[in-house]
N, C-alpha and C. Protein backbone atom coordinates (compact mmCIF):
# COMPACT_ATOMS: atom_id res chain seq x y z
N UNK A 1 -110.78 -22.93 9.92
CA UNK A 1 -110.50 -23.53 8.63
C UNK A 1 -110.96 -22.55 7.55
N UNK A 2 -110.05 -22.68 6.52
CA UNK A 2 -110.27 -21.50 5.17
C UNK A 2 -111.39 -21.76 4.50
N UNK A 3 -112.15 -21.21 3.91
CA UNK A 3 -113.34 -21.30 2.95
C UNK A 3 -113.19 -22.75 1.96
N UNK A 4 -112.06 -22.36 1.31
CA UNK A 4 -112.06 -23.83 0.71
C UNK A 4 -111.74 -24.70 1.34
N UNK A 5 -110.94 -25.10 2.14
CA UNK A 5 -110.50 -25.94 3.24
C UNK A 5 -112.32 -26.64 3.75
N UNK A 6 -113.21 -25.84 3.83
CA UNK A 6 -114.40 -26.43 3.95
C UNK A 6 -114.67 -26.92 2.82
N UNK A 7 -114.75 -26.24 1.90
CA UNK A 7 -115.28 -26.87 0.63
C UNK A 7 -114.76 -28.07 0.10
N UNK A 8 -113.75 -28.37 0.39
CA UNK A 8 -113.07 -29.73 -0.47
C UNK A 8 -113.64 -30.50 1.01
N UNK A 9 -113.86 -30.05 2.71
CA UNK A 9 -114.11 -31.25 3.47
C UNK A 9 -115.30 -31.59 3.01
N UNK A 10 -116.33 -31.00 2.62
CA UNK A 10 -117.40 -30.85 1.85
C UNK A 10 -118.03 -32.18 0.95
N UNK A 11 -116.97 -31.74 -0.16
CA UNK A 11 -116.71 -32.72 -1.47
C UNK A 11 -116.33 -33.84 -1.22
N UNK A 12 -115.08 -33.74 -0.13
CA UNK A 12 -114.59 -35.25 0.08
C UNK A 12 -115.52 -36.39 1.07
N UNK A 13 -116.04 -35.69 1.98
CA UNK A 13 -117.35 -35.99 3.00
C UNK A 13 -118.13 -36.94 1.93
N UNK A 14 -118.80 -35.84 0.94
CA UNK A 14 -120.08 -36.51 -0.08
C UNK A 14 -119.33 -37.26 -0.78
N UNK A 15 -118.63 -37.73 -1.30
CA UNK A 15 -118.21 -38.43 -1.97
C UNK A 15 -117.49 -40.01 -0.91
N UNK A 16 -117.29 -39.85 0.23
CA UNK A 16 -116.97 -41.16 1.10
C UNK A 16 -118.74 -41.62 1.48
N UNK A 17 -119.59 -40.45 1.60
CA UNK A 17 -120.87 -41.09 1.74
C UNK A 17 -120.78 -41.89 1.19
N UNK A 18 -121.51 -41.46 -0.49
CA UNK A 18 -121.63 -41.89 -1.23
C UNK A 18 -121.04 -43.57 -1.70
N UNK A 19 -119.51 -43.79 -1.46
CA UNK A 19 -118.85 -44.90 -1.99
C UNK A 19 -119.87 -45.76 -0.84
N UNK A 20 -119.47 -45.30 0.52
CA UNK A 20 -120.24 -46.38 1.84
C UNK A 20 -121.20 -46.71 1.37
N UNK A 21 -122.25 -45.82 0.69
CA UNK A 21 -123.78 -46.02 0.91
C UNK A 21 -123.98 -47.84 -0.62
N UNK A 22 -123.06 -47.24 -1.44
CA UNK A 22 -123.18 -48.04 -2.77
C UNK A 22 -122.31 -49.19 -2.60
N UNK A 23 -120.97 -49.00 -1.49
CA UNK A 23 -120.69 -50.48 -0.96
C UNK A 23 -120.83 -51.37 -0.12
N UNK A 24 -122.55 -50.46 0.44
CA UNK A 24 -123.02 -51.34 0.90
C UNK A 24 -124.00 -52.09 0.08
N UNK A 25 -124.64 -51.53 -0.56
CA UNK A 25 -125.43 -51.96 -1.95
C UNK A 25 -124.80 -53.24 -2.74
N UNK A 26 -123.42 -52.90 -2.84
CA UNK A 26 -122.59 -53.91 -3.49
C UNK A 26 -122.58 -54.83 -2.91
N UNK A 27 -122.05 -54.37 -1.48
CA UNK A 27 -121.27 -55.86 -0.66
C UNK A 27 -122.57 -56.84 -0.66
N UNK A 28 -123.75 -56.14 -0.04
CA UNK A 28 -125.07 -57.30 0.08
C UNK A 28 -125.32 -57.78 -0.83
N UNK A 29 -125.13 -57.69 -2.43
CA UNK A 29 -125.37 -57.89 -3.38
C UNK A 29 -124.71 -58.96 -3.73
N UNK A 30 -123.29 -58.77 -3.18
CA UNK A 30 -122.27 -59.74 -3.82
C UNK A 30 -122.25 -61.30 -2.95
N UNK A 31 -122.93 -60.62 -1.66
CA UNK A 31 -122.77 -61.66 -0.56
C UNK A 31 -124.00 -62.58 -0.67
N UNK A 32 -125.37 -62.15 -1.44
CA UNK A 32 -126.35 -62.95 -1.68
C UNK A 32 -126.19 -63.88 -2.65
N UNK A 33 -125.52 -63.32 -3.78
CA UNK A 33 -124.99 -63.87 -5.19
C UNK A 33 -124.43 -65.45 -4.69
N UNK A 34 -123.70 -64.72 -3.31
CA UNK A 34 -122.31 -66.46 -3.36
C UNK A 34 -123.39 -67.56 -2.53
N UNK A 35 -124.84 -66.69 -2.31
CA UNK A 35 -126.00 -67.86 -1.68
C UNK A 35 -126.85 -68.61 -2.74
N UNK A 36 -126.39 -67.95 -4.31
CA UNK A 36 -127.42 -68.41 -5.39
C UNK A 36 -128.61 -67.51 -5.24
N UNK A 37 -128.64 -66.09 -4.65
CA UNK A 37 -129.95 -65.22 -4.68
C UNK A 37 -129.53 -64.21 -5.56
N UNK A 38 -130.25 -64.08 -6.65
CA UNK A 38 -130.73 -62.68 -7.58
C UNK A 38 -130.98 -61.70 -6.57
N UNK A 39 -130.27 -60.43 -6.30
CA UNK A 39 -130.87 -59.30 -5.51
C UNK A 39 -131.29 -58.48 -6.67
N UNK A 40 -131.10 -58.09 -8.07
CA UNK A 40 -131.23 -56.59 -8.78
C UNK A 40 -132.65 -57.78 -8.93
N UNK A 41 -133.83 -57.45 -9.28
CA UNK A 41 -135.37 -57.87 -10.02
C UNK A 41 -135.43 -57.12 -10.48
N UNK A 42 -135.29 -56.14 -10.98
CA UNK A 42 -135.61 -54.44 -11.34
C UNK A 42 -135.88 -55.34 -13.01
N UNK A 43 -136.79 -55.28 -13.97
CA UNK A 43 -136.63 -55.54 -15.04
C UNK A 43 -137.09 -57.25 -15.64
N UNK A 44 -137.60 -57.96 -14.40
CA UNK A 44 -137.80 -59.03 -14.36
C UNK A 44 -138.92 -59.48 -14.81
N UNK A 45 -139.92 -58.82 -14.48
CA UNK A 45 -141.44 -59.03 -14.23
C UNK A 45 -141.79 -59.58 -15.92
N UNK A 46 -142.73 -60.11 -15.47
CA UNK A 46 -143.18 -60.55 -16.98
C UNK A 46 -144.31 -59.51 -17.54
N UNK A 47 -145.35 -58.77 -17.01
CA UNK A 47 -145.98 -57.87 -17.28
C UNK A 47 -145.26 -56.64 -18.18
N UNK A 48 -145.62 -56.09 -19.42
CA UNK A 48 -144.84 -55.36 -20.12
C UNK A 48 -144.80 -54.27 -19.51
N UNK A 49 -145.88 -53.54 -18.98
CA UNK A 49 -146.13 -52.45 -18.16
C UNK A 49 -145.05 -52.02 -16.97
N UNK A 50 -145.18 -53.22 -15.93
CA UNK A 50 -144.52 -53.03 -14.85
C UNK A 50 -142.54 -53.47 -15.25
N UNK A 51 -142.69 -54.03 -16.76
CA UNK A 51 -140.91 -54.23 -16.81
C UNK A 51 -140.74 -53.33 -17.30
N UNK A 52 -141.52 -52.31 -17.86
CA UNK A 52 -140.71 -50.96 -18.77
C UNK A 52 -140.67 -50.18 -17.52
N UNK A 53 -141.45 -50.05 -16.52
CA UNK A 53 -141.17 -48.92 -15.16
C UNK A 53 -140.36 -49.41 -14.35
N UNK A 54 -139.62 -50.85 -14.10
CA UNK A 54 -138.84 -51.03 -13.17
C UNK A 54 -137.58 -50.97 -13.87
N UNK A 55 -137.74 -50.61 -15.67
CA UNK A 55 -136.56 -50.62 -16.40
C UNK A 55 -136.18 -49.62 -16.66
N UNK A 56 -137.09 -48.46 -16.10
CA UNK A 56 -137.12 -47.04 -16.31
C UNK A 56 -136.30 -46.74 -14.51
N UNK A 57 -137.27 -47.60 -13.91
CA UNK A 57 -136.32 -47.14 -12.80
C UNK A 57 -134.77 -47.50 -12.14
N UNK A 58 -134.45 -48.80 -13.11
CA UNK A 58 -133.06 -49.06 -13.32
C UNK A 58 -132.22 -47.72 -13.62
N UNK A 59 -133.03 -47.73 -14.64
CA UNK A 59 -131.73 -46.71 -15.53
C UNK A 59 -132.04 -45.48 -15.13
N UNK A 60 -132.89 -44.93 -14.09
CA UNK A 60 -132.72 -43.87 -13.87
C UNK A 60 -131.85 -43.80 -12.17
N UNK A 61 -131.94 -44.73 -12.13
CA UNK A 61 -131.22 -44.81 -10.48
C UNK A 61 -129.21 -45.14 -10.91
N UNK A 62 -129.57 -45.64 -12.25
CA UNK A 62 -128.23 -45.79 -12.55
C UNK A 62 -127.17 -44.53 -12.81
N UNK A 63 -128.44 -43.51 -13.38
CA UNK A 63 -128.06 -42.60 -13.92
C UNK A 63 -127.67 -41.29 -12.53
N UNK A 64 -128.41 -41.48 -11.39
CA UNK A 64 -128.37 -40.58 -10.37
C UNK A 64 -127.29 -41.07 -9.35
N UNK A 65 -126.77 -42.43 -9.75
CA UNK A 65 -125.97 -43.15 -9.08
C UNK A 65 -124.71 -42.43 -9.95
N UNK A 66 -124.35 -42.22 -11.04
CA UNK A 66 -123.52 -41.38 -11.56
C UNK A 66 -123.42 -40.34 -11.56
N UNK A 67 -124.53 -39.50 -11.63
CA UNK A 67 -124.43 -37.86 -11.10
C UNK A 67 -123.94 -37.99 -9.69
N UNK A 68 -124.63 -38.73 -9.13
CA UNK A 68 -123.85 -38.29 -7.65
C UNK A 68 -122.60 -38.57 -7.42
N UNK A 69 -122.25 -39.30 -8.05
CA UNK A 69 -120.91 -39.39 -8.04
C UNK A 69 -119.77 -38.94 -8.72
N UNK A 70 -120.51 -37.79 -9.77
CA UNK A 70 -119.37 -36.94 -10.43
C UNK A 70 -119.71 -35.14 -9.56
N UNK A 71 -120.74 -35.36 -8.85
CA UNK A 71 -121.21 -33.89 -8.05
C UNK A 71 -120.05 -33.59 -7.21
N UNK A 72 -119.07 -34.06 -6.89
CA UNK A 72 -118.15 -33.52 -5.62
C UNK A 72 -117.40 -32.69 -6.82
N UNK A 73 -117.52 -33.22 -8.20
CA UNK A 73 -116.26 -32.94 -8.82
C UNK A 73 -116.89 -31.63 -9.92
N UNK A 74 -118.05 -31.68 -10.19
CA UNK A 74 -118.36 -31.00 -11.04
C UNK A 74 -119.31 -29.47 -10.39
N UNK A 75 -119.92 -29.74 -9.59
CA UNK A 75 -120.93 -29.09 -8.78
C UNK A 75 -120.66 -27.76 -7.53
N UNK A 76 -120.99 -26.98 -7.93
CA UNK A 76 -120.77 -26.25 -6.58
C UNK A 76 -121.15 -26.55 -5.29
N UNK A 77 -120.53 -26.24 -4.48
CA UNK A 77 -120.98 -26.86 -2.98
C UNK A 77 -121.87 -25.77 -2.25
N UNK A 78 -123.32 -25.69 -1.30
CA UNK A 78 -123.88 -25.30 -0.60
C UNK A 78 -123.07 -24.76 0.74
N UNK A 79 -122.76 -23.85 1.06
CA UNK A 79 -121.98 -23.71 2.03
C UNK A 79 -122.93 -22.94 3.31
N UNK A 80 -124.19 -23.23 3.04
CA UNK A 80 -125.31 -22.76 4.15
C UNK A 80 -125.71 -24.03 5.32
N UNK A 81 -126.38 -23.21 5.62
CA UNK A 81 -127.03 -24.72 6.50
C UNK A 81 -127.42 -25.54 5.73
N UNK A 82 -128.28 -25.12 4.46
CA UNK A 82 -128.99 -26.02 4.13
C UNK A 82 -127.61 -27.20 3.52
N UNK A 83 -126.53 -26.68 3.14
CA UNK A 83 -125.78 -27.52 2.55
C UNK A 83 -125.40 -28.74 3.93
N UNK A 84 -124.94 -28.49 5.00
CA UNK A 84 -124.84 -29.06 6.13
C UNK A 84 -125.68 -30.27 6.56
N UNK A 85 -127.29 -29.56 6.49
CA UNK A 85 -128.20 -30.58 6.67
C UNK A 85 -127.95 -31.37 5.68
N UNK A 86 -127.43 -31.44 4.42
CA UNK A 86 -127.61 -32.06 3.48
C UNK A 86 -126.63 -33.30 3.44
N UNK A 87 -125.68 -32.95 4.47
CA UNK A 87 -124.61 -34.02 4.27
C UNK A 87 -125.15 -34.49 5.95
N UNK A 88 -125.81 -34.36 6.68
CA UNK A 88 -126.45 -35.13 7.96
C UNK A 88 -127.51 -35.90 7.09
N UNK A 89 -128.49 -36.14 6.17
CA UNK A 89 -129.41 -36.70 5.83
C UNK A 89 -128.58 -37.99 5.18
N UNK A 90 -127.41 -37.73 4.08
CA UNK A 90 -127.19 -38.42 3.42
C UNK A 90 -126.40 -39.34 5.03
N UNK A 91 -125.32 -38.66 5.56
CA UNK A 91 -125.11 -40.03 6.81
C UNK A 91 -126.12 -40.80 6.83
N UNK A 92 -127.12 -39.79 7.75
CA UNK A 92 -128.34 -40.88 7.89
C UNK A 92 -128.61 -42.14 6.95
N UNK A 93 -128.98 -41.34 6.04
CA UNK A 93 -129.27 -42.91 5.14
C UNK A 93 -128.29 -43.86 4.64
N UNK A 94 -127.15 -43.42 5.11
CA UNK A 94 -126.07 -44.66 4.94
C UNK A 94 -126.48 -45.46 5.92
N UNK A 95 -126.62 -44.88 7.35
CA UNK A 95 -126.91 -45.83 8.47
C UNK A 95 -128.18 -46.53 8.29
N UNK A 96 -129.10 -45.90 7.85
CA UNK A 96 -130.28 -46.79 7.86
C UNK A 96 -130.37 -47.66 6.78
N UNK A 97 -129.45 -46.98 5.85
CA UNK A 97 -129.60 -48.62 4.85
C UNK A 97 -128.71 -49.69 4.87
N UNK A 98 -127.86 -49.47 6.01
CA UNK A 98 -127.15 -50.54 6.50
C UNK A 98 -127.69 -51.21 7.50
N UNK A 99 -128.13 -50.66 8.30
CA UNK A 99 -129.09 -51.27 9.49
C UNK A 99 -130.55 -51.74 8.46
N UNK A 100 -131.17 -51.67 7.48
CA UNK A 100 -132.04 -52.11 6.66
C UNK A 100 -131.52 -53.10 6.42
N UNK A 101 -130.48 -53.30 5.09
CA UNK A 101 -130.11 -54.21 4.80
C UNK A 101 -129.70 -55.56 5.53
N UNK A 102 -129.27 -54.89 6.54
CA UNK A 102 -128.77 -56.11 7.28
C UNK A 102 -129.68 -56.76 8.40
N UNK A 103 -130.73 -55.91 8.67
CA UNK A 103 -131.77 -56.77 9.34
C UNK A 103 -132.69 -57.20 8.07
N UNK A 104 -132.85 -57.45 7.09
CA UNK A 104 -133.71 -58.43 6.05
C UNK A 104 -132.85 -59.38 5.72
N UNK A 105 -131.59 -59.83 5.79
CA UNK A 105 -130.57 -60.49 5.89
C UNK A 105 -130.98 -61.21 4.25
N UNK A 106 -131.01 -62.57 4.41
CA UNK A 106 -131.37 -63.29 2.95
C UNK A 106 -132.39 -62.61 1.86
N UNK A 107 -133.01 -61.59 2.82
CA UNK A 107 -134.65 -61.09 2.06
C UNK A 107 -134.45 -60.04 1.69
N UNK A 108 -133.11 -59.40 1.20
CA UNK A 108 -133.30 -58.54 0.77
C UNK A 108 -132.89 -58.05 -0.83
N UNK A 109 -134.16 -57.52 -1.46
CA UNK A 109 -133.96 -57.73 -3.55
C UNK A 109 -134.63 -56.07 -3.66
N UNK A 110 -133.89 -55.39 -4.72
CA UNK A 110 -134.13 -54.68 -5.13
C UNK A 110 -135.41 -55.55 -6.62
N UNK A 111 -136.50 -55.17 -5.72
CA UNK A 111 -138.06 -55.49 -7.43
C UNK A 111 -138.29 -56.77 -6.65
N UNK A 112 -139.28 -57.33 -7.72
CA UNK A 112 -140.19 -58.95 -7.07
C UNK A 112 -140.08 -59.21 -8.28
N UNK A 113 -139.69 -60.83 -7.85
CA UNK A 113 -139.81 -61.97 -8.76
C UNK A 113 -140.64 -63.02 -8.20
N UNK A 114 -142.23 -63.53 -8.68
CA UNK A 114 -142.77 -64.40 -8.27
C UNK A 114 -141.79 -65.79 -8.01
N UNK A 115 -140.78 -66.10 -8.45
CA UNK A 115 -140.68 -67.17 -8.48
C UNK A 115 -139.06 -67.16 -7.07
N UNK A 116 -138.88 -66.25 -6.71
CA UNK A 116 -137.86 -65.92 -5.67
C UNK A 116 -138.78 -65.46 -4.32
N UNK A 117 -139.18 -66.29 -3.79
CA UNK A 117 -140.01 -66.40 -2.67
C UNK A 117 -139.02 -65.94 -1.80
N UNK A 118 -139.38 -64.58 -0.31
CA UNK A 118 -138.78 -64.29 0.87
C UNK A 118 -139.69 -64.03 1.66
N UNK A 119 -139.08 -64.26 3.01
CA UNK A 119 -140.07 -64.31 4.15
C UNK A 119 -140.04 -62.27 4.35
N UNK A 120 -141.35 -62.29 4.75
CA UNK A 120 -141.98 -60.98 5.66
C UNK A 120 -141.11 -60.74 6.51
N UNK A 121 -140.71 -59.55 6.55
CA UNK A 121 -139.42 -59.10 8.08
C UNK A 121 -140.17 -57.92 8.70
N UNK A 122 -140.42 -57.76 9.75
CA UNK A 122 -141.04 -56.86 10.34
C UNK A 122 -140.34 -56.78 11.81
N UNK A 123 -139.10 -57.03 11.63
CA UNK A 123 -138.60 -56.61 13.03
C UNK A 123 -137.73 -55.71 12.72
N UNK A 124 -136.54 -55.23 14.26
CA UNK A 124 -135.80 -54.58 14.12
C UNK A 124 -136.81 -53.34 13.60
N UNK A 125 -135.69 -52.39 12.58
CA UNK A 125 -136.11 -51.24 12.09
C UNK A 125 -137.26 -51.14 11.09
N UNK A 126 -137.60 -52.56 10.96
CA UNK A 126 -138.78 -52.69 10.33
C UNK A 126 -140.33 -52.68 11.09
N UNK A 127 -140.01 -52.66 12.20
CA UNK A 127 -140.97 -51.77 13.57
C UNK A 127 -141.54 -50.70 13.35
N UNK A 128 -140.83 -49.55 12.48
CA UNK A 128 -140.78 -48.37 12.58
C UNK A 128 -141.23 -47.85 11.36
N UNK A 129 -141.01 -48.43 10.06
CA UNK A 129 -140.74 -48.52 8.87
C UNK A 129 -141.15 -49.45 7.95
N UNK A 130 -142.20 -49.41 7.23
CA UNK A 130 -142.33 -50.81 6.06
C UNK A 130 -141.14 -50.74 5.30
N UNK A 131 -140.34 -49.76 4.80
CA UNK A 131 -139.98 -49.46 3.92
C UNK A 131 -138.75 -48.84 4.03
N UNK A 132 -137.73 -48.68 5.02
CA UNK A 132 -136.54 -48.28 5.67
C UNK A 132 -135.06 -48.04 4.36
N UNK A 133 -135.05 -48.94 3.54
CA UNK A 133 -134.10 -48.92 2.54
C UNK A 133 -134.53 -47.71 1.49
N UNK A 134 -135.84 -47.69 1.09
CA UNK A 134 -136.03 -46.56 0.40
C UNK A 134 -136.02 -45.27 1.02
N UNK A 135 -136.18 -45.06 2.06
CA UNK A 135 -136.28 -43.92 3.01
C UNK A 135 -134.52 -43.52 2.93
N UNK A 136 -133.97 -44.89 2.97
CA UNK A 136 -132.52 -44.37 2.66
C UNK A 136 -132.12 -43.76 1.44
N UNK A 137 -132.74 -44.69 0.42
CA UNK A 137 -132.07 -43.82 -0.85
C UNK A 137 -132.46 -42.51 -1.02
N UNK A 138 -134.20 -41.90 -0.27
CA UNK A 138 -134.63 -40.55 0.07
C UNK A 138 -133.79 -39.62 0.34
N UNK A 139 -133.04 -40.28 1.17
CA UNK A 139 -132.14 -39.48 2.17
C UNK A 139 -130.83 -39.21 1.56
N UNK A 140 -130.40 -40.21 0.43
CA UNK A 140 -129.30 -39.87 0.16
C UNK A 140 -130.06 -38.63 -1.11
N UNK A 141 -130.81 -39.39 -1.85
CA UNK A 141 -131.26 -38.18 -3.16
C UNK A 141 -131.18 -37.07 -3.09
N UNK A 142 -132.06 -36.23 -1.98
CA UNK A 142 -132.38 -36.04 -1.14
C UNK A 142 -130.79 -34.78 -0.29
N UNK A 143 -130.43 -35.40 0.47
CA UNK A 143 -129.16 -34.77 0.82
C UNK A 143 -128.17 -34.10 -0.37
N UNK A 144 -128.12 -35.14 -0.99
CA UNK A 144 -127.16 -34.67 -2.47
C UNK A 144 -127.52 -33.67 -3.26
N UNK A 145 -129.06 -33.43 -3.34
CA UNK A 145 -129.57 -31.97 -3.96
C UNK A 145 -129.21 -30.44 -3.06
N UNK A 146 -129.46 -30.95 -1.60
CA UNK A 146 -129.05 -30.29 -0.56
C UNK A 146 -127.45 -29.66 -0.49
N UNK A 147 -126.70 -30.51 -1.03
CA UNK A 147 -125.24 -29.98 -0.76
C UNK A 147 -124.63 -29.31 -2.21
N UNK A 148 -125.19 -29.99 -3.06
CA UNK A 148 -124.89 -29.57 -4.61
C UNK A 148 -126.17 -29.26 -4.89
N UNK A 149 -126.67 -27.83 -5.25
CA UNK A 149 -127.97 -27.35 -5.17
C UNK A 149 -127.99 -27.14 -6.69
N UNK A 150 -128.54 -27.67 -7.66
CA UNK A 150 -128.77 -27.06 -9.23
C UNK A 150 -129.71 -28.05 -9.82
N UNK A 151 -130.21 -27.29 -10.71
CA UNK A 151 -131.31 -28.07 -11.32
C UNK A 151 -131.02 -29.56 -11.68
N UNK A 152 -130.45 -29.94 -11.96
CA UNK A 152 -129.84 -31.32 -12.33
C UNK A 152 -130.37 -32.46 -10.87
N UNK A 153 -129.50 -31.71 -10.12
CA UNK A 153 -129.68 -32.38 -8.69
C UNK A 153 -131.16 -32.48 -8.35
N UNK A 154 -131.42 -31.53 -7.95
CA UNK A 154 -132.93 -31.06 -7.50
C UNK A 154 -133.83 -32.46 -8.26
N UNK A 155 -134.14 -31.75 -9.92
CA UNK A 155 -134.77 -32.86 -10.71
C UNK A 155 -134.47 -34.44 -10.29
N UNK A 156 -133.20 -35.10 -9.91
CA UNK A 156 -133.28 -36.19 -10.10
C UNK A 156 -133.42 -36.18 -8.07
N UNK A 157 -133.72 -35.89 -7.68
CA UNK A 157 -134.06 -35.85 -6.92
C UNK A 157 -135.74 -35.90 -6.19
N UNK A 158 -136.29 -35.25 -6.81
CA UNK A 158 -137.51 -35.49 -6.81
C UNK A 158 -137.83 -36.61 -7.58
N UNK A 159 -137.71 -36.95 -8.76
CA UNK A 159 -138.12 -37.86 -9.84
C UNK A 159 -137.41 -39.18 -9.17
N UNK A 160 -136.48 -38.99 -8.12
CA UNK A 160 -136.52 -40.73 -7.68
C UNK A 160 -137.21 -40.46 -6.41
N UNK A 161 -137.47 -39.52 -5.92
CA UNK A 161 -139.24 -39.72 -4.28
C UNK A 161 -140.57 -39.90 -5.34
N UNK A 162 -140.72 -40.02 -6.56
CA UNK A 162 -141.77 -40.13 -6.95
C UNK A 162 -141.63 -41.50 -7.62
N UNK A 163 -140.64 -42.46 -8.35
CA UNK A 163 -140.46 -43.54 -8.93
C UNK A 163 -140.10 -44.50 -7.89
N UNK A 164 -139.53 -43.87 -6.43
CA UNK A 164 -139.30 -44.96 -5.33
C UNK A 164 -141.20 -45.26 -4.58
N UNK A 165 -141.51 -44.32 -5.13
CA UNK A 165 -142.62 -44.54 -4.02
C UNK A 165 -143.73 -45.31 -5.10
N UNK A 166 -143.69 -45.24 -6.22
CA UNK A 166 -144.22 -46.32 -7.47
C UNK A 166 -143.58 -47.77 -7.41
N UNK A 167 -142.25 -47.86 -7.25
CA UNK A 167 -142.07 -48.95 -6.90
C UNK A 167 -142.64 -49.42 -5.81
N UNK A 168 -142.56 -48.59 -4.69
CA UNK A 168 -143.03 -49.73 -2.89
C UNK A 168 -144.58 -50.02 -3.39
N UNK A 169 -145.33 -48.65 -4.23
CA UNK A 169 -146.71 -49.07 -3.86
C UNK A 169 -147.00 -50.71 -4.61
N UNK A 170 -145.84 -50.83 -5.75
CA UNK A 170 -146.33 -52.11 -6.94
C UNK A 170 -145.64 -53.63 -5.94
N UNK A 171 -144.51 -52.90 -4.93
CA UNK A 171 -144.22 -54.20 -4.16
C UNK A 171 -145.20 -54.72 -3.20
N UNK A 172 -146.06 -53.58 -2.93
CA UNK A 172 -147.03 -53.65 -1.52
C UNK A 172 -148.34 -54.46 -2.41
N UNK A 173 -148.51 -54.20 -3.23
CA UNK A 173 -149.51 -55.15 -4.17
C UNK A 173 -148.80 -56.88 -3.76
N UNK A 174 -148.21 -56.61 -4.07
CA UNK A 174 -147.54 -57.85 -4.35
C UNK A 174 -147.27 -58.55 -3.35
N UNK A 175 -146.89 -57.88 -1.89
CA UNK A 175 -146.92 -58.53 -0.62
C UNK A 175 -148.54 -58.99 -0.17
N UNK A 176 -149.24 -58.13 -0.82
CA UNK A 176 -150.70 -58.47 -0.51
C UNK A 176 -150.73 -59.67 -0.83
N UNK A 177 -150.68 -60.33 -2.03
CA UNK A 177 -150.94 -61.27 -2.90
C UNK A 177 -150.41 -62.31 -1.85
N UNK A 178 -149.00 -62.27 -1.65
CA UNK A 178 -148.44 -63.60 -0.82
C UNK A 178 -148.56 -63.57 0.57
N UNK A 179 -148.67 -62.63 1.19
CA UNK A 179 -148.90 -62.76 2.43
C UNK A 179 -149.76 -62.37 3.39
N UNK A 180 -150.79 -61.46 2.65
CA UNK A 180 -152.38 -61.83 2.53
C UNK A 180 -152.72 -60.62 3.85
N UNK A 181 -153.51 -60.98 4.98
CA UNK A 181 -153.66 -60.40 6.23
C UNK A 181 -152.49 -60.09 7.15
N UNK A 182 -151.68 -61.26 6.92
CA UNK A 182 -150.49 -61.21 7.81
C UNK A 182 -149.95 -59.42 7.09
N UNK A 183 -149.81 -59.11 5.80
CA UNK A 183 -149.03 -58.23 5.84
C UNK A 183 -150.06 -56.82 5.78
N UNK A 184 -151.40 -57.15 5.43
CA UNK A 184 -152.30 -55.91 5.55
C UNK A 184 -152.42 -55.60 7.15
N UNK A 185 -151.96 -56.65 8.23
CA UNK A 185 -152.18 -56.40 9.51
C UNK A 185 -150.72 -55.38 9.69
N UNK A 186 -149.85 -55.55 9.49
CA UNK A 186 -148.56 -54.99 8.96
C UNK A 186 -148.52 -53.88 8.47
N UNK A 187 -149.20 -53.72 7.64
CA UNK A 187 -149.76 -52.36 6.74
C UNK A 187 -149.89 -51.23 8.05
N UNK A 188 -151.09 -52.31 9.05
CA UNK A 188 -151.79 -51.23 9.83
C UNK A 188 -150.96 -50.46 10.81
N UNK A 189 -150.06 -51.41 10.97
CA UNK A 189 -149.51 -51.55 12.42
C UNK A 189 -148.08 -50.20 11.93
N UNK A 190 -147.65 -50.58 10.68
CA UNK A 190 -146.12 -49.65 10.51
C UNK A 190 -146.18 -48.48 9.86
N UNK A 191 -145.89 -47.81 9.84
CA UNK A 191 -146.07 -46.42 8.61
C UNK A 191 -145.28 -46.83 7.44
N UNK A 192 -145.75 -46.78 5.76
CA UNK A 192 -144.89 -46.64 4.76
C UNK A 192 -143.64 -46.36 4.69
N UNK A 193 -143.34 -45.26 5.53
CA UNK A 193 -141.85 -44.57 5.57
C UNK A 193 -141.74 -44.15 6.99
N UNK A 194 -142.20 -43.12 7.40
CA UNK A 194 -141.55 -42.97 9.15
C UNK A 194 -142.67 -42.69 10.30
């Protein structure tokens, strides 16, 4: 296959990730909605502190949710390994945030709302993982800097492994609160991420 002939399989690859990874985001989203469950919390909290950072991390996930999705079109493509690995990570985290999502089944919300009570899930891939859905969006961030390599990428790339991992630590507070030993025993037992 010709040089570009890779490059557009490339572009078109990251960009079918991409739709999968966000319709799966959607579909669970849409499918909790028709149960009467709020999945986005991002922005909810009543604390001013913690609603300006989960409102910061709205709009910055909104915003990387759009770069990545104009990168097939605007961005040069990595045509090294490293570009390669980059489109194996992002698979990955399509799969694992489908296999996430769908083993927390009803329990699963982007943020905490005290008043939207869900049960503790610690099975399945949650064995392995406290935290399996963010490890996905890692993976996609993450991959996407990998295949479209430029400062743009890179930056929002790091800046969501550092605002995802502010969010789990403010959710892990918060699992403390409701589910006490049961989930500090939990704590002990799973790794944060892998």
């Amino acid at each position: 296959m010709c040089e570009r002939g890779i490059i557009m399989l490339i572009r078109v690859s990251a960009l079918f990730i991409f739709t999968s990874f966000y319709l799966i985001y959607l579909g669970k989203a849409w499918l909790l909605k028709k149960q009467g469950l709020k999945v986005n919390l991002l922005g909810d909290k009543q604390s001013s502190c913690e609603k300006y950072f989960e409102i910061v991390l709205r709009a910055m996930t909104g915003f990387g949710e759009l770069i990545q999705f104009l990168a097939p079109f605007l961005f040069a493509v990595n045509q090294t390994g490293w570009g390669y690995a980059g489109l194996v990570l992002t698979f990955l985290g399509v799969l694992l945030f489908f296999i996430s999502v769908k083993t927390m089944g009803i329990n699963w919300r982007a943020g905490v709302n005290e008043q939207q009570r869900t049960e503790l899930v610690t099975t399945g891939i949650y064995r392995f993982s406290r935290n399996p859905a963010f490890v996905a969006f890692d993976l996609l961030y993450l991959g996407f800097a990998l295949i479209f390599p430029n400062l743009l990428m890179i930056v929002m790339a790091v800046l969501a492994l550092f605002l995802f991992d502010l969010q789990i630590r403010g959710e892990e507070n918060y699992l403390i609160t409701v589910f006490g030993e049961r989930y500090r025993d939990y704590q002990k037992a799973v790794r944060r991420y892998l």
